[in-house]
mmCIF file of C-alpha atoms in Angstrom:
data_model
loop_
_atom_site.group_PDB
_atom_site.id
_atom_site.type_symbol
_atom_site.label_atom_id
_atom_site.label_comp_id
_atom_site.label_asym_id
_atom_site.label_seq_id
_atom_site.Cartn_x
_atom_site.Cartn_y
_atom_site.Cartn_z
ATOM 1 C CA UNK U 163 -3.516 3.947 -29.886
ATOM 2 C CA UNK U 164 -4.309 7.098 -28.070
ATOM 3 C CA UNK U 165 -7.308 5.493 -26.026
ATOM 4 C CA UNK U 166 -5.214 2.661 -25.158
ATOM 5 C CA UNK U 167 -2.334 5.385 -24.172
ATOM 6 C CA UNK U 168 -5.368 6.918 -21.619
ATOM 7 C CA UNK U 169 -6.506 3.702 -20.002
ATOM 8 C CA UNK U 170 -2.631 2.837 -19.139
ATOM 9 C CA UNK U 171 -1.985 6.294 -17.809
ATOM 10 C CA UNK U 172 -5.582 6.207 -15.670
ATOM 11 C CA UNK U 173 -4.004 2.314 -14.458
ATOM 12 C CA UNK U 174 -1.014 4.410 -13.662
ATOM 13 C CA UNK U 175 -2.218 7.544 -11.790
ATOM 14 C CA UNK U 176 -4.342 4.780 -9.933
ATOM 15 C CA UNK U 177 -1.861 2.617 -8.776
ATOM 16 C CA UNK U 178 -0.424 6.384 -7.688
ATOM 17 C CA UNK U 179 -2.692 7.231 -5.507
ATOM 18 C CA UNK U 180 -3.449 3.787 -4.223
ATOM 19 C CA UNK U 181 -0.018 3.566 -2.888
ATOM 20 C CA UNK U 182 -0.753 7.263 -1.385
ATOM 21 C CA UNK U 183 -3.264 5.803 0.324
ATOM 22 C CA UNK U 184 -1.684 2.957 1.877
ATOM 23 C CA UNK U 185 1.226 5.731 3.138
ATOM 24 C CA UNK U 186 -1.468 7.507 4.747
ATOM 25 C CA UNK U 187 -2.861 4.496 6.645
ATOM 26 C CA UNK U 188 0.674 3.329 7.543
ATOM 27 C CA UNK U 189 1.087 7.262 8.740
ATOM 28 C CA UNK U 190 -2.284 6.983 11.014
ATOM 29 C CA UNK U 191 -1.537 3.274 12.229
ATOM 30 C CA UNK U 192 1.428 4.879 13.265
ATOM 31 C CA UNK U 193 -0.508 7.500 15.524
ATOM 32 C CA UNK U 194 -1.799 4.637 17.631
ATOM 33 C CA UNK U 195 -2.111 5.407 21.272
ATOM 34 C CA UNK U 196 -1.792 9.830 20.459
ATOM 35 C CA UNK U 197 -4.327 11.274 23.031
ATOM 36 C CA UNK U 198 -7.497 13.034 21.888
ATOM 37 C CA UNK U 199 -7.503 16.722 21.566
ATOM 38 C CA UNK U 200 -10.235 18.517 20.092
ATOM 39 C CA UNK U 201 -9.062 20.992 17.499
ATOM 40 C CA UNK U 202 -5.521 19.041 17.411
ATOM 41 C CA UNK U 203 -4.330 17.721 14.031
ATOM 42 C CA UNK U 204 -0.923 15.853 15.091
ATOM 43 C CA UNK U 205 1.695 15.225 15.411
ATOM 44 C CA UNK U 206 1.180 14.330 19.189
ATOM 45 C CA UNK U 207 -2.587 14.595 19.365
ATOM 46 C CA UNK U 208 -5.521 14.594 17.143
ATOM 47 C CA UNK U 209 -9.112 15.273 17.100
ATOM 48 C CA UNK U 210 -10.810 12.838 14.266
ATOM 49 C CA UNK U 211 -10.345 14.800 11.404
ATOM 50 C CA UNK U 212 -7.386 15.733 12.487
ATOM 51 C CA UNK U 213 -5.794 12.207 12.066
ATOM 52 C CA UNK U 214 -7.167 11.563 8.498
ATOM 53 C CA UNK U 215 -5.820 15.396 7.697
ATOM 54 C CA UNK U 216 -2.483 14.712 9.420
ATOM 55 C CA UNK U 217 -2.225 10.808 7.765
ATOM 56 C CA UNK U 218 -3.200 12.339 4.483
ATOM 57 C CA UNK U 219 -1.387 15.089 4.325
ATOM 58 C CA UNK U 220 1.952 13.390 4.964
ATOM 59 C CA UNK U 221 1.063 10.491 2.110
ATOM 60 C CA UNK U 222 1.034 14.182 -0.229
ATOM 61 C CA UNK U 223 -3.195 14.539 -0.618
ATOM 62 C CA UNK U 224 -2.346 17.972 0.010
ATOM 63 C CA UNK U 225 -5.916 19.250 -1.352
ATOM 64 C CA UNK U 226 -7.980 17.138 1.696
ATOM 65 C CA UNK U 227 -9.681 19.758 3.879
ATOM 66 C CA UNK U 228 -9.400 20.161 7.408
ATOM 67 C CA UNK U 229 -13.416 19.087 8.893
ATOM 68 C CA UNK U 230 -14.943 15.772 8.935
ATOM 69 C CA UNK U 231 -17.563 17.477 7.016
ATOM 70 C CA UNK U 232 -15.735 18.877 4.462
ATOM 71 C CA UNK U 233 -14.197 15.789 4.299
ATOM 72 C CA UNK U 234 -16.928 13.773 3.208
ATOM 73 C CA UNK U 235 -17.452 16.444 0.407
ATOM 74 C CA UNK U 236 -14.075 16.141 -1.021
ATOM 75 C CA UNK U 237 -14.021 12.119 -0.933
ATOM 76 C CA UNK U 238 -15.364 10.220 -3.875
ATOM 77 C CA UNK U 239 -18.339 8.101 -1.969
ATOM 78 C CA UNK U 240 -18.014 4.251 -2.697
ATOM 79 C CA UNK U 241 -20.006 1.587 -1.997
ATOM 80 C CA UNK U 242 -19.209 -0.559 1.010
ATOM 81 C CA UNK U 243 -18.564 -3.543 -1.031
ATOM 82 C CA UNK U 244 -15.809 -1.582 -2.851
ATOM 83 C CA UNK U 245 -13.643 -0.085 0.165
ATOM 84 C CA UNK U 246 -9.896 -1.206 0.662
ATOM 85 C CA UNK U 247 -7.773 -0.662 3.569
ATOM 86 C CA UNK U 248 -7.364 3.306 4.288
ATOM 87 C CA UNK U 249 -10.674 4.441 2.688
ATOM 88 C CA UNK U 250 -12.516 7.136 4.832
ATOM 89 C CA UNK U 251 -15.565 5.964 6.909
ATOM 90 C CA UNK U 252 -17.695 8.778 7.933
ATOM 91 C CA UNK U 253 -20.257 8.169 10.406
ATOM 92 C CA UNK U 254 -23.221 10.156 10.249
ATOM 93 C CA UNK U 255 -26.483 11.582 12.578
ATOM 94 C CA UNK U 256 -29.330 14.176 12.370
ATOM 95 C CA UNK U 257 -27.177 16.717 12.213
ATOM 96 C CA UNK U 258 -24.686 15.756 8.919
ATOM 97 C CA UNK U 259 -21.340 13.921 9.175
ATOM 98 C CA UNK U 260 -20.272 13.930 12.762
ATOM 99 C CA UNK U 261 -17.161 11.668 12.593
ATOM 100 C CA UNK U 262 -14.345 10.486 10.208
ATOM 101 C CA UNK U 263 -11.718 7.526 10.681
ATOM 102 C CA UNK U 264 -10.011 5.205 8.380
ATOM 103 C CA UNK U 265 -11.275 1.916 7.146
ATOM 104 C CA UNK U 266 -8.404 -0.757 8.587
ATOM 105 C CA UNK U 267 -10.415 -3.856 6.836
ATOM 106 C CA UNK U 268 -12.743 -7.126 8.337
ATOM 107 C CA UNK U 269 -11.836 -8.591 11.256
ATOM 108 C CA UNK U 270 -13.585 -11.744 12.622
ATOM 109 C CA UNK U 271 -16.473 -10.872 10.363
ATOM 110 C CA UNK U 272 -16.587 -6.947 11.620
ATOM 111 C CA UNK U 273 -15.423 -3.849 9.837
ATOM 112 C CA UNK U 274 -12.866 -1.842 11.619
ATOM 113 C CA UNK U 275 -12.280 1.657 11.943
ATOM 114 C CA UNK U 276 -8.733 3.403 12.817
ATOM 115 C CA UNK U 277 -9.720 7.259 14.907
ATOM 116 C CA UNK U 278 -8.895 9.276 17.336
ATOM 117 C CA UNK U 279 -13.042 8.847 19.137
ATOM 118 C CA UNK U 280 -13.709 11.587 21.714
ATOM 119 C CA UNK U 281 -12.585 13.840 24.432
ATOM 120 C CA UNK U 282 -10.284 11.160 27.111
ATOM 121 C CA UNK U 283 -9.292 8.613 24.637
ATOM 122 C CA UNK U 284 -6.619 7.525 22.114
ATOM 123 C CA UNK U 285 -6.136 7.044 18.698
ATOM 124 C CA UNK U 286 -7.022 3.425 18.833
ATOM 125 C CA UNK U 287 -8.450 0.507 16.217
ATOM 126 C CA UNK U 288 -11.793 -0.899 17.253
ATOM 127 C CA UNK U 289 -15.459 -2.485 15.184
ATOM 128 C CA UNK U 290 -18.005 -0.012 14.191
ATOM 129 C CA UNK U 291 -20.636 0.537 16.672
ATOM 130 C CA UNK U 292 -23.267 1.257 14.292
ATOM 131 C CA UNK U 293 -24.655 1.296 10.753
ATOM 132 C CA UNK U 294 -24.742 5.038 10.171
ATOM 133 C CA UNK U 295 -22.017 5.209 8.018
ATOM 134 C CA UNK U 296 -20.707 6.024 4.542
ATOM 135 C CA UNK U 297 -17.405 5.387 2.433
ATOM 136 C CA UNK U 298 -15.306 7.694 0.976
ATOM 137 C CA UNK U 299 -11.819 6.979 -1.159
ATOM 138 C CA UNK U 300 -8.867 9.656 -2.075
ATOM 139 C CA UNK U 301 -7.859 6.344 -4.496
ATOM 140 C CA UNK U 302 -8.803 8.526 -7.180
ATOM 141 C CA UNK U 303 -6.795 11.523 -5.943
#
């Protein structure tokens, strides 16, 4: 049937983008130890939204804006419970989104988050530091 036709092609489109998303971690992972460099979207040094733009970009999400901000506007939001590996955590203050990195998963019974942090650092895998956070997912992409 024609709805049953939909709901395979929607499976298939998912599993798509899925697999995008797991390039675009493998791409960031792969950006471990890059300097920080405000402004600097790869491939030798990244600001945070310069990584996800850079990992993304490569995995073919060629539509994800450049700003943290603008960012968390083009991601579908999720619930916590629902993230997988390489879903967008963007950390947030008084002042709007602030921060972007990539979910990596739980580790000894902590979330962690693949970035690039601040000015002096690398791109680097670490826990969250605090709760002022939201999810985001290109999964449907």
């Amino acid at each position: 049937t024609s709805a049953q036709a939909d709901r395979t092609d929607r499976h298939a489109a998912l599993a798509r983008s899925a697999r995008r998303v797991g390039s675009a971690m493998a791409s960031a992972a792969h950006q471990k130890g890059d300097p920080y460099r405000y402004g600097a979207a790869g491939p030798n040094a990244f600001d945070c939204s310069g990584l996800t733009y850079y990992a993304f970009h490569r995995a073919g999400f060629r539509h994800l804006p450049r700003t943290s901000s603008a960012q968390a506007h083009f991601a579908r939001h999720i619930k916590r419970s629902a993230m997988h590996r390489g879903d967008l955590i963007f950390f947030t203050g008084s002042g709007g989104v602030y921060h972007v990195g990539l979910y990596v998963g739980m580790v000894r019974g902590h979330r962690w988050v693949l970035h690039a942090p601040y000015s002096g650092t690398r791109v680097r895998a670490e826990p969250l530091w605090t709760d002022h956070w939201f999810a985001g997912t290109l999964r449907y992409r």
